[in-house]
Structures are given as structure tokens and as C-alpha cells.
JSON list of N, CA and C in Angstrom, two decimals:
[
{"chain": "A", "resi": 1, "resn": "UNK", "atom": "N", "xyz": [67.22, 58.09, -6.54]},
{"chain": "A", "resi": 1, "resn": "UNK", "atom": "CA", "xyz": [68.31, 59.05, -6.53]},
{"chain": "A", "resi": 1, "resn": "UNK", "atom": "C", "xyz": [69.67, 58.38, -6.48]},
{"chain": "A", "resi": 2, "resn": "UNK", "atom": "N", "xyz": [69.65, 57.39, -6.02]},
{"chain": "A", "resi": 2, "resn": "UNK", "atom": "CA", "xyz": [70.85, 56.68, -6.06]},
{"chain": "A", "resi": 2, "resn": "UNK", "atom": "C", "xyz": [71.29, 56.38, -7.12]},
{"chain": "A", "resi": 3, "resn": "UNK", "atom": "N", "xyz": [70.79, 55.50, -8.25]},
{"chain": "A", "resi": 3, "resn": "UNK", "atom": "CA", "xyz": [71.04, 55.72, -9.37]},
{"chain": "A", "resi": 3, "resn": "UNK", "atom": "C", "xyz": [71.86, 56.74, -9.98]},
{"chain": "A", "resi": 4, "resn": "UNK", "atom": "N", "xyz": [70.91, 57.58, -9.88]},
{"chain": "A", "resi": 4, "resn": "UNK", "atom": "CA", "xyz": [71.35, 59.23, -10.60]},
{"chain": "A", "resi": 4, "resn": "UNK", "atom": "C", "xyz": [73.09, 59.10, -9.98]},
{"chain": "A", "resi": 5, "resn": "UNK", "atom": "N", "xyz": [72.98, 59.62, -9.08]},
{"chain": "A", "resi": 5, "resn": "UNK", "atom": "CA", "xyz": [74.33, 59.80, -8.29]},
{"chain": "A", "resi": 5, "resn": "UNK", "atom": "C", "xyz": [75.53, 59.27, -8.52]},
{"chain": "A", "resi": 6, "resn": "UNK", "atom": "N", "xyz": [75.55, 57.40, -9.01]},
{"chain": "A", "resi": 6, "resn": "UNK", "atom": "CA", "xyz": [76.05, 56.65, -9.69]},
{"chain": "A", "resi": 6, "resn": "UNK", "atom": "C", "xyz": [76.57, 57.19, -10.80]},
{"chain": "A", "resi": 7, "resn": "UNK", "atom": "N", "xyz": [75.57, 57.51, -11.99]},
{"chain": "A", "resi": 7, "resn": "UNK", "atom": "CA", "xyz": [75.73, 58.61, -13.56]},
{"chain": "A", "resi": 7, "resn": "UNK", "atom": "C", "xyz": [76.51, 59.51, -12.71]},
{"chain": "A", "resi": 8, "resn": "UNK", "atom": "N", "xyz": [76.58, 60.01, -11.90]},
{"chain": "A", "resi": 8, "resn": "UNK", "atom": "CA", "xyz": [77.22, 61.73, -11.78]},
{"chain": "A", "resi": 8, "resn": "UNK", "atom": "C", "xyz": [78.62, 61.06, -11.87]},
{"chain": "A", "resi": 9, "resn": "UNK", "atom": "N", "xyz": [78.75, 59.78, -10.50]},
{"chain": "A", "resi": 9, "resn": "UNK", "atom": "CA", "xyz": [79.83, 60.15, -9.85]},
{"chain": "A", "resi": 9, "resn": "UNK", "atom": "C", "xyz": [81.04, 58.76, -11.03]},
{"chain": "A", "resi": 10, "resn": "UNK", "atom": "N", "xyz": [80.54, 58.57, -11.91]},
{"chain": "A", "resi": 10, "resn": "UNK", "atom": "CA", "xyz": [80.91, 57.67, -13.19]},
{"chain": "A", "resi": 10, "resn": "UNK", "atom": "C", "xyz": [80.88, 58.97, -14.15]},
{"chain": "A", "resi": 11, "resn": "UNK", "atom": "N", "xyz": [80.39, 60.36, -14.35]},
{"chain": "A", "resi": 11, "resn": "UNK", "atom": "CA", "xyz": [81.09, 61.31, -15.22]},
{"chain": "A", "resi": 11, "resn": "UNK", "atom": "C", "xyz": [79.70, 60.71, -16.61]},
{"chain": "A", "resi": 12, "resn": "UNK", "atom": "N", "xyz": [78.89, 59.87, -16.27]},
{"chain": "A", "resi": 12, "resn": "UNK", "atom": "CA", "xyz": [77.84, 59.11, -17.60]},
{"chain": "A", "resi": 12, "resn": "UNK", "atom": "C", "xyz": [76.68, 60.29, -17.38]},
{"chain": "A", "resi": 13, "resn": "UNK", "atom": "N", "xyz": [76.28, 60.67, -18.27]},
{"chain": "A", "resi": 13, "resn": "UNK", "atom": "CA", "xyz": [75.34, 61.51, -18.82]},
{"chain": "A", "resi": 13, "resn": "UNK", "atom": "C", "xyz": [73.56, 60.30, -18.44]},
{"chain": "A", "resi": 14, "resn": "UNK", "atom": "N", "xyz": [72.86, 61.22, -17.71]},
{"chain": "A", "resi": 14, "resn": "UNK", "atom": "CA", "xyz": [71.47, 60.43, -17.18]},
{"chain": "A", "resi": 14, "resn": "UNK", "atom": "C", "xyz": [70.48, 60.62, -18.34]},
{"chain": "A", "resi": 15, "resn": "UNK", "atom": "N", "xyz": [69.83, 60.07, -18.80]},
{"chain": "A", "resi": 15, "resn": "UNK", "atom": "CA", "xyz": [68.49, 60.24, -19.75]},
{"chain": "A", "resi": 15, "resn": "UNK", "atom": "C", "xyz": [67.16, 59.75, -18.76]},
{"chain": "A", "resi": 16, "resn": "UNK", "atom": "N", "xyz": [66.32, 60.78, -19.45]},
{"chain": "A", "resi": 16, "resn": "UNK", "atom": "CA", "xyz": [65.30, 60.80, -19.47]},
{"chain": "A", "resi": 16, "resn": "UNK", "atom": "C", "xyz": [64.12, 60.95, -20.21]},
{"chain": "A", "resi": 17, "resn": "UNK", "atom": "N", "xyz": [62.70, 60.00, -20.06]},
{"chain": "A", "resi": 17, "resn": "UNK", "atom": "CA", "xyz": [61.86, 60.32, -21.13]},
{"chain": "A", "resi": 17, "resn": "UNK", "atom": "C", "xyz": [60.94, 61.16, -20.84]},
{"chain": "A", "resi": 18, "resn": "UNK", "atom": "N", "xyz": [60.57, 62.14, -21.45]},
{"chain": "A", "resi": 18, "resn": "UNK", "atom": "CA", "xyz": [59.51, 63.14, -21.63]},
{"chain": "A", "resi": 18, "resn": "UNK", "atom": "C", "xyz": [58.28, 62.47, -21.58]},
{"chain": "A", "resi": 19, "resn": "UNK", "atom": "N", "xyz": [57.06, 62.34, -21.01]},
{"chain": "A", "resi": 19, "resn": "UNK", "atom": "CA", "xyz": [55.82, 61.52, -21.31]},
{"chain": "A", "resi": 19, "resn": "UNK", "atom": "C", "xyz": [55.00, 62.62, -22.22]},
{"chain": "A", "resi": 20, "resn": "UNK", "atom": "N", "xyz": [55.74, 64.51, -21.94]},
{"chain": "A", "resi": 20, "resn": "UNK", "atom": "CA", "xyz": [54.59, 64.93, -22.79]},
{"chain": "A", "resi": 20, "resn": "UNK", "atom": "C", "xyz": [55.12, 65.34, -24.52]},
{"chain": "A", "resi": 21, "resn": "UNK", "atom": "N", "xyz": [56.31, 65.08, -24.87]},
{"chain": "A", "resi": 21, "resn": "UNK", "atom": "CA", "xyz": [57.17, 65.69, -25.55]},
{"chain": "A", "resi": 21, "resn": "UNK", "atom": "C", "xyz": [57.37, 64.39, -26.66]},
{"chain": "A", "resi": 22, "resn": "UNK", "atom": "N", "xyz": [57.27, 62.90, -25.87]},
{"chain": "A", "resi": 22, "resn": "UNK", "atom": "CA", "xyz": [57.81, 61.87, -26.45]},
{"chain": "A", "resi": 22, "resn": "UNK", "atom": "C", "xyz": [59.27, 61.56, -26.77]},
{"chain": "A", "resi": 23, "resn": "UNK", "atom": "N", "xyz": [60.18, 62.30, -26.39]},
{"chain": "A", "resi": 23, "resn": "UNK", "atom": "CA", "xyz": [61.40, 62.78, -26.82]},
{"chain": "A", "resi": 23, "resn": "UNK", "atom": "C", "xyz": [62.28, 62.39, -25.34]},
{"chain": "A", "resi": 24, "resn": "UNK", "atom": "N", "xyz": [63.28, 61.92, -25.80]},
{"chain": "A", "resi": 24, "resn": "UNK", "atom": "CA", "xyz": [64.39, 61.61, -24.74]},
{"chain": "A", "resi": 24, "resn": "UNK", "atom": "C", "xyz": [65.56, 62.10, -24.72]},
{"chain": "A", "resi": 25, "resn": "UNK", "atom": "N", "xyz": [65.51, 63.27, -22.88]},
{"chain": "A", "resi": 25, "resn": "UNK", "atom": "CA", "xyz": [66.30, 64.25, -22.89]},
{"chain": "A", "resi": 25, "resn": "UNK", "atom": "C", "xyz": [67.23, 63.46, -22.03]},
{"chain": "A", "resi": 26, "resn": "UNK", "atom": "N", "xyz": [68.47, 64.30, -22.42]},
{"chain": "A", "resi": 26, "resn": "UNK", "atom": "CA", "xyz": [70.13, 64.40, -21.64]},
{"chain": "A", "resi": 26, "resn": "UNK", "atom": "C", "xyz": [69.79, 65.12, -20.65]},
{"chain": "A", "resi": 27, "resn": "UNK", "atom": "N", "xyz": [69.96, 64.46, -19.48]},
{"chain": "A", "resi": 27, "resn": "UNK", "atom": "CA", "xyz": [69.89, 65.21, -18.74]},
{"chain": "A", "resi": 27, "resn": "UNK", "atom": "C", "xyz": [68.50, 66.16, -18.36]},
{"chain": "A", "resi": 28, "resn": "UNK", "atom": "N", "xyz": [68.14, 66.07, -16.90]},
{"chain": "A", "resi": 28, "resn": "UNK", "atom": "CA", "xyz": [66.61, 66.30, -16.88]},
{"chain": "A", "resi": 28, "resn": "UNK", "atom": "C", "xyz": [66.46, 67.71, -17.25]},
{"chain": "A", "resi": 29, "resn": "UNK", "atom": "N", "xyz": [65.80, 68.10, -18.52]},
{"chain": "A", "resi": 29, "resn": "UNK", "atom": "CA", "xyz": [65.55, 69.36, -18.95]},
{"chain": "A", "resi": 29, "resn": "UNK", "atom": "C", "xyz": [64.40, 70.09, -18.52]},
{"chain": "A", "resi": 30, "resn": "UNK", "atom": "N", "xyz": [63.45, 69.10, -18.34]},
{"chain": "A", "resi": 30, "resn": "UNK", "atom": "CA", "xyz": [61.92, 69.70, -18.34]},
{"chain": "A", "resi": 30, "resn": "UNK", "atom": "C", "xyz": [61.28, 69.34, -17.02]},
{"chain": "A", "resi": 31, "resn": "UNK", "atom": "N", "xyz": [59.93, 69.71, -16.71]},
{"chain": "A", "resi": 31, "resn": "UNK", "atom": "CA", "xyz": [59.81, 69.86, -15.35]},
{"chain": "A", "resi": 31, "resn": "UNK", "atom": "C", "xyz": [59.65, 68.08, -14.84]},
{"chain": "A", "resi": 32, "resn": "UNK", "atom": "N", "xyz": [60.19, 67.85, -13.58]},
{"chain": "A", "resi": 32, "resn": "UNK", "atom": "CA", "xyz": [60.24, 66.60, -13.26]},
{"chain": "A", "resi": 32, "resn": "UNK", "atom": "C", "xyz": [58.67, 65.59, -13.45]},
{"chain": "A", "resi": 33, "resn": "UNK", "atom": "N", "xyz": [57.54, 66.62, -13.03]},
{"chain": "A", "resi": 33, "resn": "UNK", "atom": "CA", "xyz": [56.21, 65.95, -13.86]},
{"chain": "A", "resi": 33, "resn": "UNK", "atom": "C", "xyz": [55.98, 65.31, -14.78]},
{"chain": "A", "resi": 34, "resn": "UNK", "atom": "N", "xyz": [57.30, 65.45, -15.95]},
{"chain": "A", "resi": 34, "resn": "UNK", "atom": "CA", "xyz": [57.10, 65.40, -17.43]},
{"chain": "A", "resi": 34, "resn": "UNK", "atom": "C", "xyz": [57.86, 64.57, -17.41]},
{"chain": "A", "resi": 35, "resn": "UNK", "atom": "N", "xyz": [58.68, 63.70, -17.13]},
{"chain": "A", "resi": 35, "resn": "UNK", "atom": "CA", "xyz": [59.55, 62.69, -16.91]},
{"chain": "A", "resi": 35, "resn": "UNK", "atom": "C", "xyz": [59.64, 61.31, -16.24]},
{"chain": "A", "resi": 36, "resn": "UNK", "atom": "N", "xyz": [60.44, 60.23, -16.98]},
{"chain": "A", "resi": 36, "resn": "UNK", "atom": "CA", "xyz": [60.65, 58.87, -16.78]},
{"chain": "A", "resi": 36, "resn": "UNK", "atom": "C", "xyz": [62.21, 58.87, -16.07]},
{"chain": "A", "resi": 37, "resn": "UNK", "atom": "N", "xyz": [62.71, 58.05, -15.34]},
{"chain": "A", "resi": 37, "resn": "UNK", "atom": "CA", "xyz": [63.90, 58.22, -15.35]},
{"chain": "A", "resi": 37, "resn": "UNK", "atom": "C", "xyz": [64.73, 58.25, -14.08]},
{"chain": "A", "resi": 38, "resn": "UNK", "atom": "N", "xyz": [66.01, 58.46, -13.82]},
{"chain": "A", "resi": 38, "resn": "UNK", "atom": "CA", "xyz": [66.80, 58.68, -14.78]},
{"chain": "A", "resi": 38, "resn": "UNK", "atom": "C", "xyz": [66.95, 56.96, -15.79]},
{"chain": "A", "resi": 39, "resn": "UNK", "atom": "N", "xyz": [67.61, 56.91, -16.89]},
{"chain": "A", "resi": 39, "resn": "UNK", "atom": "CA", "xyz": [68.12, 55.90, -17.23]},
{"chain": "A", "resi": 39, "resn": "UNK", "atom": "C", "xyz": [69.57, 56.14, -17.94]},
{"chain": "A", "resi": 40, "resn": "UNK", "atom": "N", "xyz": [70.31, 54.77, -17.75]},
{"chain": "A", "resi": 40, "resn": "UNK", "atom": "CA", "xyz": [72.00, 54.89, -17.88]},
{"chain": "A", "resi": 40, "resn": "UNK", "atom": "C", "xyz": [71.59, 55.22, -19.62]},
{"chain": "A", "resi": 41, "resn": "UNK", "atom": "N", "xyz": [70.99, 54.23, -20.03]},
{"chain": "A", "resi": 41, "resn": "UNK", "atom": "CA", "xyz": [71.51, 54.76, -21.35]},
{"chain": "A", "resi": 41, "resn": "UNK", "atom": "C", "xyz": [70.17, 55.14, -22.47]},
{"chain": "A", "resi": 42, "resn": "UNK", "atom": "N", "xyz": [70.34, 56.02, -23.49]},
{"chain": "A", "resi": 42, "resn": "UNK", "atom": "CA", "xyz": [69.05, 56.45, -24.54]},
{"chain": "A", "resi": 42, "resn": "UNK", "atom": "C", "xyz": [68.44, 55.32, -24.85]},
{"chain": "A", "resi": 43, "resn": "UNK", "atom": "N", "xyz": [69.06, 54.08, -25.11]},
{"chain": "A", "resi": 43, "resn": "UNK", "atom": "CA", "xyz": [67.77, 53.19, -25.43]},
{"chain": "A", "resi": 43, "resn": "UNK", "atom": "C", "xyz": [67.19, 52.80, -24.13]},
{"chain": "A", "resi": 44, "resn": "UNK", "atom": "N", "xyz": [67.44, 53.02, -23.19]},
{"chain": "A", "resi": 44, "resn": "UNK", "atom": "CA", "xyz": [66.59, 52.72, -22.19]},
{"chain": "A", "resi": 44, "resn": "UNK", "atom": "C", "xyz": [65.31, 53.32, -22.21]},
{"chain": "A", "resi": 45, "resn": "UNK", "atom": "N", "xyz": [66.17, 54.43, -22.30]},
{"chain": "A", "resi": 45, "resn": "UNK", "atom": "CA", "xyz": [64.67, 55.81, -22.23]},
{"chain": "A", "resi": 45, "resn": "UNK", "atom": "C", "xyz": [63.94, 55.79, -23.00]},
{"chain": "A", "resi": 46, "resn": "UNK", "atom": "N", "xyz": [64.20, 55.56, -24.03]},
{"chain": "A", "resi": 46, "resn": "UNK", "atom": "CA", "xyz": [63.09, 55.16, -25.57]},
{"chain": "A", "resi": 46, "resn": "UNK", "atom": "C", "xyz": [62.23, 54.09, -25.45]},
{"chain": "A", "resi": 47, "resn": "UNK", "atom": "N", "xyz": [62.54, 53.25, -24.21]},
{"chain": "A", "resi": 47, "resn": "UNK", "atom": "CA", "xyz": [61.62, 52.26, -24.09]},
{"chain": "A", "resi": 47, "resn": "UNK", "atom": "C", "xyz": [61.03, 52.20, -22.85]},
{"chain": "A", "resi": 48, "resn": "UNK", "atom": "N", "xyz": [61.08, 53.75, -22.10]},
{"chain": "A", "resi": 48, "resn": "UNK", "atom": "CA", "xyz": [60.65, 53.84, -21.03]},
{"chain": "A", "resi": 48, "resn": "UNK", "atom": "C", "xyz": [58.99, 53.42, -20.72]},
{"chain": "A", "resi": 49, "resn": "UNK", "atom": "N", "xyz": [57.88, 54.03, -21.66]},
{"chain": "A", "resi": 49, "resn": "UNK", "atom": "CA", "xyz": [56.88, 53.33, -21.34]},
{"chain": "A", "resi": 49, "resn": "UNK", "atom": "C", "xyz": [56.36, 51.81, -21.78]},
{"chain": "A", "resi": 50, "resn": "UNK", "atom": "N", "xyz": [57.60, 51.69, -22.70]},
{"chain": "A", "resi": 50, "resn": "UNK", "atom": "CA", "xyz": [56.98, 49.68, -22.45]},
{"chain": "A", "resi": 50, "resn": "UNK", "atom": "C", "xyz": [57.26, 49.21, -21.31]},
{"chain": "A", "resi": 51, "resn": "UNK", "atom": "N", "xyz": [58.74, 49.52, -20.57]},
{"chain": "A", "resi": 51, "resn": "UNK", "atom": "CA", "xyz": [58.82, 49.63, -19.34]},
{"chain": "A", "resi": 51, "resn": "UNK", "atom": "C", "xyz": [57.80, 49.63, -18.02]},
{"chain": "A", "resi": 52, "resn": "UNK", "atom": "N", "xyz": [57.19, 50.93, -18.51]},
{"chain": "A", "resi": 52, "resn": "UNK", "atom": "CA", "xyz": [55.59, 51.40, -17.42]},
{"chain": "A", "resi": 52, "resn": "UNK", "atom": "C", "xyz": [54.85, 50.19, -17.39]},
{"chain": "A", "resi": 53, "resn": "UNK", "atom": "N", "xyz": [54.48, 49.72, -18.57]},
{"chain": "A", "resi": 53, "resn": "UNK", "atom": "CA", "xyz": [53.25, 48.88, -19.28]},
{"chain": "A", "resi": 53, "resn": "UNK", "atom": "C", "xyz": [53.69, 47.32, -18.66]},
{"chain": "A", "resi": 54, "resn": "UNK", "atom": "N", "xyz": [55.02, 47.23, -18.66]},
{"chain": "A", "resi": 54, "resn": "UNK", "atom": "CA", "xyz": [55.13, 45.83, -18.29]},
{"chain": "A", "resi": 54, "resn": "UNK", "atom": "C", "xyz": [55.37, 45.94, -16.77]},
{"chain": "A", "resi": 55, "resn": "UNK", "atom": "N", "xyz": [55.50, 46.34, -15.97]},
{"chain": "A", "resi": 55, "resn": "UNK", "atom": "CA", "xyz": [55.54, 46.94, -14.63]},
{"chain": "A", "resi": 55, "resn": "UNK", "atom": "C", "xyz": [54.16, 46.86, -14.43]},
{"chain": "A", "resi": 56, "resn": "UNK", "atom": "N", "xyz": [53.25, 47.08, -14.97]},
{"chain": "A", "resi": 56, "resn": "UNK", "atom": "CA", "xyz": [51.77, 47.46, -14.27]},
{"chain": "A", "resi": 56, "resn": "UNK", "atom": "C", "xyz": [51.14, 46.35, -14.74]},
{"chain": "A", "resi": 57, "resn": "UNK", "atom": "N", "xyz": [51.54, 45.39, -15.56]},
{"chain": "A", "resi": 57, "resn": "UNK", "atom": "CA", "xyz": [50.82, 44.47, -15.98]},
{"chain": "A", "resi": 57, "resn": "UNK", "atom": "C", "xyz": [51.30, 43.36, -15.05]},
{"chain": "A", "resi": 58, "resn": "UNK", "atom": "N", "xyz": [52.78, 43.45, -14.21]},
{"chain": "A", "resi": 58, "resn": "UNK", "atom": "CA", "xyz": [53.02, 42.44, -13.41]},
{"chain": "A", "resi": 58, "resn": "UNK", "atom": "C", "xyz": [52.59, 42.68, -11.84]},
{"chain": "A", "resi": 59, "resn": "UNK", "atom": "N", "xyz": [52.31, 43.99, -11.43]},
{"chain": "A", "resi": 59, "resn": "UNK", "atom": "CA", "xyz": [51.74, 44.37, -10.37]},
{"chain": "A", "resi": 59, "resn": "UNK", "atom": "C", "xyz": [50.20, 43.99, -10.61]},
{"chain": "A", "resi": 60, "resn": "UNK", "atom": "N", "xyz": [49.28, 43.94, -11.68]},
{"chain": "A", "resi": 60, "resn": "UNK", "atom": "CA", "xyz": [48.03, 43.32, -12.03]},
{"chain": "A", "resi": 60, "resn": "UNK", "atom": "C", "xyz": [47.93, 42.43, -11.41]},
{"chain": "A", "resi": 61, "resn": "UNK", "atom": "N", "xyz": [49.26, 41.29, -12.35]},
{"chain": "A", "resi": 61, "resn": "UNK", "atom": "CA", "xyz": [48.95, 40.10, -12.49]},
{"chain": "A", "resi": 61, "resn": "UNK", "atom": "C", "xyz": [48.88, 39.80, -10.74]},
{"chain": "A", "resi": 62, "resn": "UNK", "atom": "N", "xyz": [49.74, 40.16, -9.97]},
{"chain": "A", "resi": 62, "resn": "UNK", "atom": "CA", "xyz": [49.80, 39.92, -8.68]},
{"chain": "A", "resi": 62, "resn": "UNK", "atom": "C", "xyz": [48.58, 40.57, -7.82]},
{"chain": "A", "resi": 63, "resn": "UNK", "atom": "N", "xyz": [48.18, 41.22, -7.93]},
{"chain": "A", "resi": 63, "resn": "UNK", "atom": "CA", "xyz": [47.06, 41.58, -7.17]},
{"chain": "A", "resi": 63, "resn": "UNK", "atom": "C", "xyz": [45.27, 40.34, -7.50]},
{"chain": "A", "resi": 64, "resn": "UNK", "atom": "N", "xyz": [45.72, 39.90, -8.30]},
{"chain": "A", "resi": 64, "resn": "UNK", "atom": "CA", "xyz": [44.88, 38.49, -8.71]},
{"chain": "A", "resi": 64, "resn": "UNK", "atom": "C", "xyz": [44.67, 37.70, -7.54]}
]
């Protein structure tokens, strides 16, 4: 949430990615279930689940 708050209180528009939609919304449109996020900017969000993928592959690697 801190993040977010940052976007508000900078006037920057938050994105988010849809996991069921595939689509990256302005601003959280859809129910928070359905969402990545927030991120500062659209290409972030567009690369939100390589994001996931490399996150879980380094929490893997550590549980080794």
C-alpha cells in the first residue's frame, strides 16, 4: 500500500495486471482477486507475470 500512496500522492496514475483478462488496467478496475500490482508504470504491468515466474523461481532456488 505504500507504494500505491506514493502514485496518489505524485498525482501518477497506478497500473495493474488482470491475471484473468490479460489486459493492463489504469487504475484498479476489477475485483482485487483478479490483479497484479499496483505498478508505476504499463510496462511494468505487462510484464507482471514474468515478474511472478522469476520471484518463484528464486524463492525455489532458495529453499534448496
Amino acid at each position: 500500500m505504500q507504494r500505491r500512496r506514493q502514485f496518489k500522492e505524485a498525482g501518477m496514475a497506478d497500473f495493474w495486471y488482470n491475471v484473468v483478462t490479460h489486459q493492463v488496467e489504469v487504475g484498479a478496475q476489477s475485483d482485487w482477486t483478479q490483479l497484479i500490482g499496483p505498478y508505476a508504470t504499463r510496462e511494468e504491468a505487462e510484464h507482471a507475470l514474468e515478474k511472478v515466474q522469476q520471484r518463484n523461481e528464486e524463492w525455489d532456488a532458495e529453499d534448496d
